[in-house]
Amino acid sequence: MFAVIRTGGKQYRVAAEDVIKVEKVKGDPGEIVQFGEVLVVGGDDVTLGVPTIAGASVAAEVLEQGRGAKVIAFKKRRRKNSRRKRGHRQEFTLLRVTEILTDGAKPTVTARPKPEPKPKPVVTEPADDEPAESAAPKAKAAKKPAAKKADKKADKKPAKKADKKPDKKTDKPKSGGKGKKK
């Protein structure tokens, strides 16, 4: 089954589970939006709207709200020293069509609940009878093998050589251009 819907001044042919990119529609990611302007419903038999089909709608889940690539509008009037540069990014909504509804039916798919943010790991404090200094060396002891490898790499690197100052050459001019000739 397919349908032709109108949104954002454009028409889209959609079927269940299609992912489409339309002009911006209100809704957060995960919400269900409904399009009531259905022009055609097809399948075994085709129903045409005059101009729309009464009671038909398309339900879709909002996947993402975004902005398209930048488009540069550059205008130049030759010999007039007139230039205008303007950029634009069109906003869009990425949708997944969940179902095509007829006869005024309500969508059966509900909006997914928003995922809860993951809790941050809890850092345990040392016990009162244990001094704070003793907790730190234990943590360093666990990281000691990595520190040894770093020390070995540092030992293999040769020491930096002292910078040698180049001898001044009085024959050539510094600028590379015409110099005084002797």
Steps between C-alpha positions, in 0.01 A plus 500: 500500500624848416381857536582839352518776763555874474721683750726802472364585153620167358343162438654170615408142409543297818450144622536343845860503635618758241752759621443842345654845536238778507492872575516570873204367700445564872591204717787361706687184399297196602160673474222394264365762254193468280450635147135562414542617141487162324445538123507132393477167681603202289544128527258243356256783417597865456306780670543853367421804711305804387744669589564292816357178640271560798601303810833379359832583664860384513682450832878539512768496769745791518853363475702822484470877472789643302633753256611433144824594329589865465392669178679822400304768312761728341389797293738720305432793274796535271681829469295646788711382796188335642509155659267325745575164661238323706493147640197285582443162666153353453349329804357151453336216694590136444192278537425126502147426383339265753155444348242623250159553662155518337145564624614736780697233692750604766866392483571177688871569542574734789801720549799326647595614850808717509805306620614601846856632520751251634595568863851621558734254677517558873846573640546349843676698767757332729374392840549730799752266669702476176706812412447656156872463413486122524216482243701690239804264492267202449357667191851578375611142561234376259635732228867422565561257207397768250733749671794260465448475124495878473827519697667248267398703196639814660832321567536396136462855366836672453559819693440821310807635329612853572392743231787599274501858388572526129804697399421842360556519131602847405523417129129489431242767578226407746211608281592288202465801274766730364765557758815700520774356291852529628 
